[in-house]
Short mmCIF file of C-alpha atoms and ligand atoms in Angstrom, two decimals:
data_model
loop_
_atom_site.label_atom_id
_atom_site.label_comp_id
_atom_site.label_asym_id
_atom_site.label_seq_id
_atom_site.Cartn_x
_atom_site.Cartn_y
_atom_site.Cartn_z
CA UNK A 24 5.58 -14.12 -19.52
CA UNK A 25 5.82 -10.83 -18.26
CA UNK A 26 6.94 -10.14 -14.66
CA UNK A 27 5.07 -8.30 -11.63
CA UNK A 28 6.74 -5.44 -9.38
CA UNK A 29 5.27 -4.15 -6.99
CA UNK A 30 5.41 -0.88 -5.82
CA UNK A 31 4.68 -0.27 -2.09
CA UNK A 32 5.42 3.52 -1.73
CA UNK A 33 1.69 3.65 -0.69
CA UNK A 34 2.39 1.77 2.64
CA UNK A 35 4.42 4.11 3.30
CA UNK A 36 2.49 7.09 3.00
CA UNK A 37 -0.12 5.64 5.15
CA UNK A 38 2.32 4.80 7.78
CA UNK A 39 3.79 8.72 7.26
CA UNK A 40 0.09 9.93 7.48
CA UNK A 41 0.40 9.89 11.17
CA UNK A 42 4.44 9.76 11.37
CA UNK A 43 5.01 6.80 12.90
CA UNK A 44 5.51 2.97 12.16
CA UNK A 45 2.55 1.40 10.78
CA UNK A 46 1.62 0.04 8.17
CA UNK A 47 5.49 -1.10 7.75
CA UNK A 48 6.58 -1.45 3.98
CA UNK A 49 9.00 -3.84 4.51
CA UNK A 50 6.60 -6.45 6.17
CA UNK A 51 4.41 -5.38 3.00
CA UNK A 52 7.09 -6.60 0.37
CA UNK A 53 7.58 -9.94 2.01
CA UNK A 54 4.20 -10.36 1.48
CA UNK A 55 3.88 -9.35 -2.18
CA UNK A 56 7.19 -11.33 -2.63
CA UNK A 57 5.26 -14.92 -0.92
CA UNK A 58 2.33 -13.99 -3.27
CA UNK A 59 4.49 -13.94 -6.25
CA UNK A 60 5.90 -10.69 -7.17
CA UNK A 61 8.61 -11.03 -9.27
CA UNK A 62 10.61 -7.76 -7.50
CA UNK A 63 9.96 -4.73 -5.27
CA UNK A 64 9.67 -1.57 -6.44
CA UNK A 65 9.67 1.59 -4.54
CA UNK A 66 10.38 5.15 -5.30
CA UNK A 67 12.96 7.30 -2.57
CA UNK A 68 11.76 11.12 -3.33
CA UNK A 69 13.63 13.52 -2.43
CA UNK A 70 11.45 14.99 -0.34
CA UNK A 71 10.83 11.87 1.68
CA UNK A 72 7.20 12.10 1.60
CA UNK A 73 6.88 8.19 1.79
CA UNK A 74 9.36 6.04 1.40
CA UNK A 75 12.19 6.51 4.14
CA UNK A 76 16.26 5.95 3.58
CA UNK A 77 15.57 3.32 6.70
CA UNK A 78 13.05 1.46 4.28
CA UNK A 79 15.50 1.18 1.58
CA UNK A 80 18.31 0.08 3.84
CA UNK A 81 16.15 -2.71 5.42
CA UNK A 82 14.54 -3.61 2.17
CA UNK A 83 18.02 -4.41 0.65
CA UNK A 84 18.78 -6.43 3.17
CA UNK A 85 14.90 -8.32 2.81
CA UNK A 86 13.93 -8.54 -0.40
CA UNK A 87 14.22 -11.58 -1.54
CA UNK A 88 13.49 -11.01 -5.73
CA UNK A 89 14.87 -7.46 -7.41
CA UNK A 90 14.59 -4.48 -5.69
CA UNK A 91 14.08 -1.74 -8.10
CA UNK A 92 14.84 2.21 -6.64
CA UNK A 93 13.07 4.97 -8.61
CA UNK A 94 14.52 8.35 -8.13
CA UNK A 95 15.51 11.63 -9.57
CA UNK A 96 19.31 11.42 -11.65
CA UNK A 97 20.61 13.76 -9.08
CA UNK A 98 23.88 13.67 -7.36
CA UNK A 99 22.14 12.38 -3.61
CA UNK A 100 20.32 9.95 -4.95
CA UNK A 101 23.14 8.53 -7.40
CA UNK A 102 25.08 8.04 -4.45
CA UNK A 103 22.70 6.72 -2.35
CA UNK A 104 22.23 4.10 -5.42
CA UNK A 105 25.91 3.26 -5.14
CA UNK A 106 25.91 2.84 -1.84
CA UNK A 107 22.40 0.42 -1.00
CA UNK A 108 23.05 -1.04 -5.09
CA UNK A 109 19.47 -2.28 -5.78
CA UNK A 110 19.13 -4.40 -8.77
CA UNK A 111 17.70 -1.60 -11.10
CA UNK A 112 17.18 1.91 -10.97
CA UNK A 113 14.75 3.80 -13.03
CA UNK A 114 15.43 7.42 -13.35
CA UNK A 115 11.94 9.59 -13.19
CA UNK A 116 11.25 13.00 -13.00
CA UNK A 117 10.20 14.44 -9.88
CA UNK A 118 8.31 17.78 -8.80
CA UNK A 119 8.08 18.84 -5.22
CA UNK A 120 4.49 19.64 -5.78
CA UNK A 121 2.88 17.03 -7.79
CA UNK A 122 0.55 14.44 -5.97
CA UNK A 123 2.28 11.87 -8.27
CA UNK A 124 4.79 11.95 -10.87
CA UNK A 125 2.97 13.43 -13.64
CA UNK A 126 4.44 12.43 -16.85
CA UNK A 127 8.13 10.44 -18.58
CA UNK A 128 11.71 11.90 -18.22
CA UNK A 129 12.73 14.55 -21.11
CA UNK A 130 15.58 12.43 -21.83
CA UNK A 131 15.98 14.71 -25.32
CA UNK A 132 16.41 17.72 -23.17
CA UNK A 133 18.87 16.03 -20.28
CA UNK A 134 20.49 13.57 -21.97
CA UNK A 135 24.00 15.19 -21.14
CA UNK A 136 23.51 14.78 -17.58
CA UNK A 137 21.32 11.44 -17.41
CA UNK A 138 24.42 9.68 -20.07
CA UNK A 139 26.49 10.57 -16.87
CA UNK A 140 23.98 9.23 -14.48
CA UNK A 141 23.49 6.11 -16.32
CA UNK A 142 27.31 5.06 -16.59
CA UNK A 143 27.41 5.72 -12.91
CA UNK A 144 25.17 3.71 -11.91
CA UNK A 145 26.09 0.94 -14.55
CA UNK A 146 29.66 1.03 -13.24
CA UNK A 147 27.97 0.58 -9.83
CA UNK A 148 26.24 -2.94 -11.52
CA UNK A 149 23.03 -1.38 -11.29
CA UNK A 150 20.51 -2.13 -14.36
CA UNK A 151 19.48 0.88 -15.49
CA UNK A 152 15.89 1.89 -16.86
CA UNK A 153 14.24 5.41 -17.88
CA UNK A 154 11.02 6.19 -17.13
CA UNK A 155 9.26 7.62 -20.48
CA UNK A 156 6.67 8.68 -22.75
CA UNK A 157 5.97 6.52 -25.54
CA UNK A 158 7.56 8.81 -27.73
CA UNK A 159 9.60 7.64 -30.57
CA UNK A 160 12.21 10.39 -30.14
CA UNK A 161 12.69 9.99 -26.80
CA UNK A 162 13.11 6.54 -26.93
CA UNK A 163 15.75 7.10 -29.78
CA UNK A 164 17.48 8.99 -27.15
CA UNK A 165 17.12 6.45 -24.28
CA UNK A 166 18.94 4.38 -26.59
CA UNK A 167 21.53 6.34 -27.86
CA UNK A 168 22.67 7.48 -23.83
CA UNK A 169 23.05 3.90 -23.14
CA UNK A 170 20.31 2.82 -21.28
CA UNK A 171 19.33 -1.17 -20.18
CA UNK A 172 15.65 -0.71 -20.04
CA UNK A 173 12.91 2.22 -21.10
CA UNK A 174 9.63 2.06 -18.92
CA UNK A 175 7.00 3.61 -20.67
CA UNK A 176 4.61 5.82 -18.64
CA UNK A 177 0.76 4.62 -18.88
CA UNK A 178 0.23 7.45 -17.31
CA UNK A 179 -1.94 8.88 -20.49
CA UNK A 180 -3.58 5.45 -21.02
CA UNK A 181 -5.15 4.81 -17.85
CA UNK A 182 -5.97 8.70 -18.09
CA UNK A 183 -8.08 8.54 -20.81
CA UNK A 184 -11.82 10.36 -21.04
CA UNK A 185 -13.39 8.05 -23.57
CA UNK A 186 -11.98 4.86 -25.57
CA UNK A 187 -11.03 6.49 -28.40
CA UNK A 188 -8.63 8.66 -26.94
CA UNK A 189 -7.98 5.05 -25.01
CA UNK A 190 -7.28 3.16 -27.92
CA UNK A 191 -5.04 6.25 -29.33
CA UNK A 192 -2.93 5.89 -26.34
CA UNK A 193 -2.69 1.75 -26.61
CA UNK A 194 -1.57 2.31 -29.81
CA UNK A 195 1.06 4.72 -28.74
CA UNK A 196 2.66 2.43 -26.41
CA UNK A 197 2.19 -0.59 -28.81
CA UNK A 198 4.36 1.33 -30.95
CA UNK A 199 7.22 2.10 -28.44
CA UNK A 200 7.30 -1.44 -27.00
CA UNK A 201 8.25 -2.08 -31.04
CA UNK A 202 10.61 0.81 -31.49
CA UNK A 203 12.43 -0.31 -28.21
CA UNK A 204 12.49 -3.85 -28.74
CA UNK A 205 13.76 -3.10 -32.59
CA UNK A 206 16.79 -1.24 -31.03
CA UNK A 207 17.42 -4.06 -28.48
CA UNK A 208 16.17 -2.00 -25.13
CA UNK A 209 14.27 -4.13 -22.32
CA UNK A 210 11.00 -2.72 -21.75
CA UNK A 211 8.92 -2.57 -18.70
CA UNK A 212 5.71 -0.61 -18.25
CA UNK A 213 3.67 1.50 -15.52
CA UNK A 214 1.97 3.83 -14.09
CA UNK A 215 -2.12 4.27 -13.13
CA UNK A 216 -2.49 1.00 -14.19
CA UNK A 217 -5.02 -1.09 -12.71
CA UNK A 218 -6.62 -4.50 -12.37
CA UNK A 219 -9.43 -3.53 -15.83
CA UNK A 220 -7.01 -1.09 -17.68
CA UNK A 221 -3.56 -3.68 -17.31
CA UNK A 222 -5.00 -6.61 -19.96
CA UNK A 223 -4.93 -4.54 -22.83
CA UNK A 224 -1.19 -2.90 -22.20
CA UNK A 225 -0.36 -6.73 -21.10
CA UNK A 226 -1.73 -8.15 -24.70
CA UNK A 227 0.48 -6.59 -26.31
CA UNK A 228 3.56 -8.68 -25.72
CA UNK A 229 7.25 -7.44 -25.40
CA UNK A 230 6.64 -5.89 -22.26
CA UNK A 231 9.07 -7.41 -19.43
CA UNK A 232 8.08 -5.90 -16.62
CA UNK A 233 4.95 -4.30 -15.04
CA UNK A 234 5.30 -2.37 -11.90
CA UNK A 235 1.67 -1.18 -10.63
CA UNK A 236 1.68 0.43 -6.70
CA UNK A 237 -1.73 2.24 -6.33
CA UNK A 238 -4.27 -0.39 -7.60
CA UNK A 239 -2.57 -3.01 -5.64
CA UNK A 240 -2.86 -1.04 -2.28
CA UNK A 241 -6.07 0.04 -3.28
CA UNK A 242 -7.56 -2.99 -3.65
CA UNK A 243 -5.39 -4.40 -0.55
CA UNK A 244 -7.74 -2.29 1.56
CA UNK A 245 -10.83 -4.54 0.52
CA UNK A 246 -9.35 -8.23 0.21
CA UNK A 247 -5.55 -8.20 1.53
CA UNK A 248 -2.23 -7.87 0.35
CA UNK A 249 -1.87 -11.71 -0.91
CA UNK A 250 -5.03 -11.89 -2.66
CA UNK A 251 -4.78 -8.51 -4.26
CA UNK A 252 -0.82 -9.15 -5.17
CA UNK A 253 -2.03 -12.84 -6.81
CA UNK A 254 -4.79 -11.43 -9.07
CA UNK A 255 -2.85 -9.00 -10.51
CA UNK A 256 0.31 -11.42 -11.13
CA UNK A 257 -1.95 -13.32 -12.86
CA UNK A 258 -3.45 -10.38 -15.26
CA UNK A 259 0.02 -9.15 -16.28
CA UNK A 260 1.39 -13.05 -16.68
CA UNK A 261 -1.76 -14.39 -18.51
CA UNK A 262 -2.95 -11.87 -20.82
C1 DXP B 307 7.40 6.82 -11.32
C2 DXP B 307 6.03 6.33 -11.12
O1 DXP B 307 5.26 6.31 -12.00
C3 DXP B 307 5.54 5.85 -9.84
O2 DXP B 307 6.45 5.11 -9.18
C4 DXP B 307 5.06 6.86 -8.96
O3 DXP B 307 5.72 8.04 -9.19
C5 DXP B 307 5.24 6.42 -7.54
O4 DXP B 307 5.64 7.45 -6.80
P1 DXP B 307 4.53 8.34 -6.12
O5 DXP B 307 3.71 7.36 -5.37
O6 DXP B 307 5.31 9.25 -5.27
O7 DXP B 307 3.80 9.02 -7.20
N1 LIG B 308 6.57 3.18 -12.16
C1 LIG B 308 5.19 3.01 -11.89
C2 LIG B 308 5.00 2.45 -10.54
O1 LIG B 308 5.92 1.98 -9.92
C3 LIG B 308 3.66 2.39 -9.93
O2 LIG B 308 2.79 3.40 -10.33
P1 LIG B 308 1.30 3.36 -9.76
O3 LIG B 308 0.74 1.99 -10.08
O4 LIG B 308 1.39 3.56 -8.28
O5 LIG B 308 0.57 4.44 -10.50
#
């Protein structure tokens, strides 16, 4: 059965719409945790535009399951990893100006500097997972740098215009989750996926671990954190 992380950067970029210290993230992963999330996952940009250092700090100390810390490979953040030592980190590329993080890591282009990265953070004990197209190449390369985990970007899935191009991109990451799984990397998935678009990335088995912020909060709006948290654990579990 596949596990549920929840991503609550979007708490915290309601609470930094008006800079102060509501909605709190940390009160919203205790939640998600007594609904059933299986770990915590939140994403410490380097611009700070939601997620504070004070959050990850506090949410260390709080969270209960597996805190998982996305972030650029650079130097700041690598120590900051070593420092707080979440469970997992997943490296993911980052541009100041996107609204979101707009595609996988070019781990073909930096794999140099992310091999580095990665036995860092191993050495730290931190499980290490790269945030990806499903591209056979790239997950080649994910491999060979030593990488725990690949987590394939939906992004292009839950993008698509019409079902074809849909059922293109399914097939895309139905391949990776074999190519990955063939060369012994743990796979986890995410990325615009939401509460219609998860069952189909969810039938395809192999996938560990699904970690899905912006539908959650979404729908958090309109029925609550709990309820929202339990229907999707049960999508990704029981698909
Ligand atoms: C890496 C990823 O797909 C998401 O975690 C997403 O980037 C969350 O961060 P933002 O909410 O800043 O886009
Ligand atoms: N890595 C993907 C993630 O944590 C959540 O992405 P989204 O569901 O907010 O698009």
């Amino acid at each position: 059965m596949a596990r549920l992380g929840v991503n609550i950067d979007h708490v915290a970029t309601l609470r930094q719409a008006r800079g102060g210290t509501e909605p709190d993230p940390v009160a919203a992963a205790a939640i998600a945790e007594f609904a059933g999330a299986d770990g915590i996952t939140i994403h410490l940009r380097e611009d700070r535009r939601h997620i504070q250092d004070r959050d990850l700090k506090i949410l260390r100390q709080t969270v209960q399951t597996r805190l998982n810390l996305e972030m650029a490979a650079t130097e700041e953040m690598i120590a900051i990893a070593l420092s707080v030592k979440p469970e997992a980190c997943t490296l993911v590329p980052e541009k100041r100006a996107e609204l979101t993080t707009e595609g996988g890591l070019d781990v073909r282009i930096h794999q140099e500097a992310l091999k580095v990265a990665i036995e860092k953070l191993q050495a730290g004990g931190i499980i290490v997972s790269l945030f990806i197209d499903p591209d056979p190449d790239q997950i080649k390369v994910a491999n060979k740098i030593g990488a725990d985990y690949i987590e394939i970007h939906t992004g292009s899935f839950a993008e698509a215009k019409n079902w074809k191009e849909e059922e293109l991109e399914l097939i895309k990451i139905e391949n990776a989750v074999k190519l990955a799984r063939k060369l012994d990397l743990g796979v986890n998935a995410g990325h615009g996926l939401n509460y219609t678009n998860v069952k189909k990335v969810a039938a395809i088995g192999g996938i560990e671990e699904f970690n899905i912020g912006h539908s959650i909060m979404s729908r958090a709006i309109m029925v609550g954190l709990d309820r929202a948290v339990r229907d999707m654990s049960e999508l990704v579990r029981y698909a």
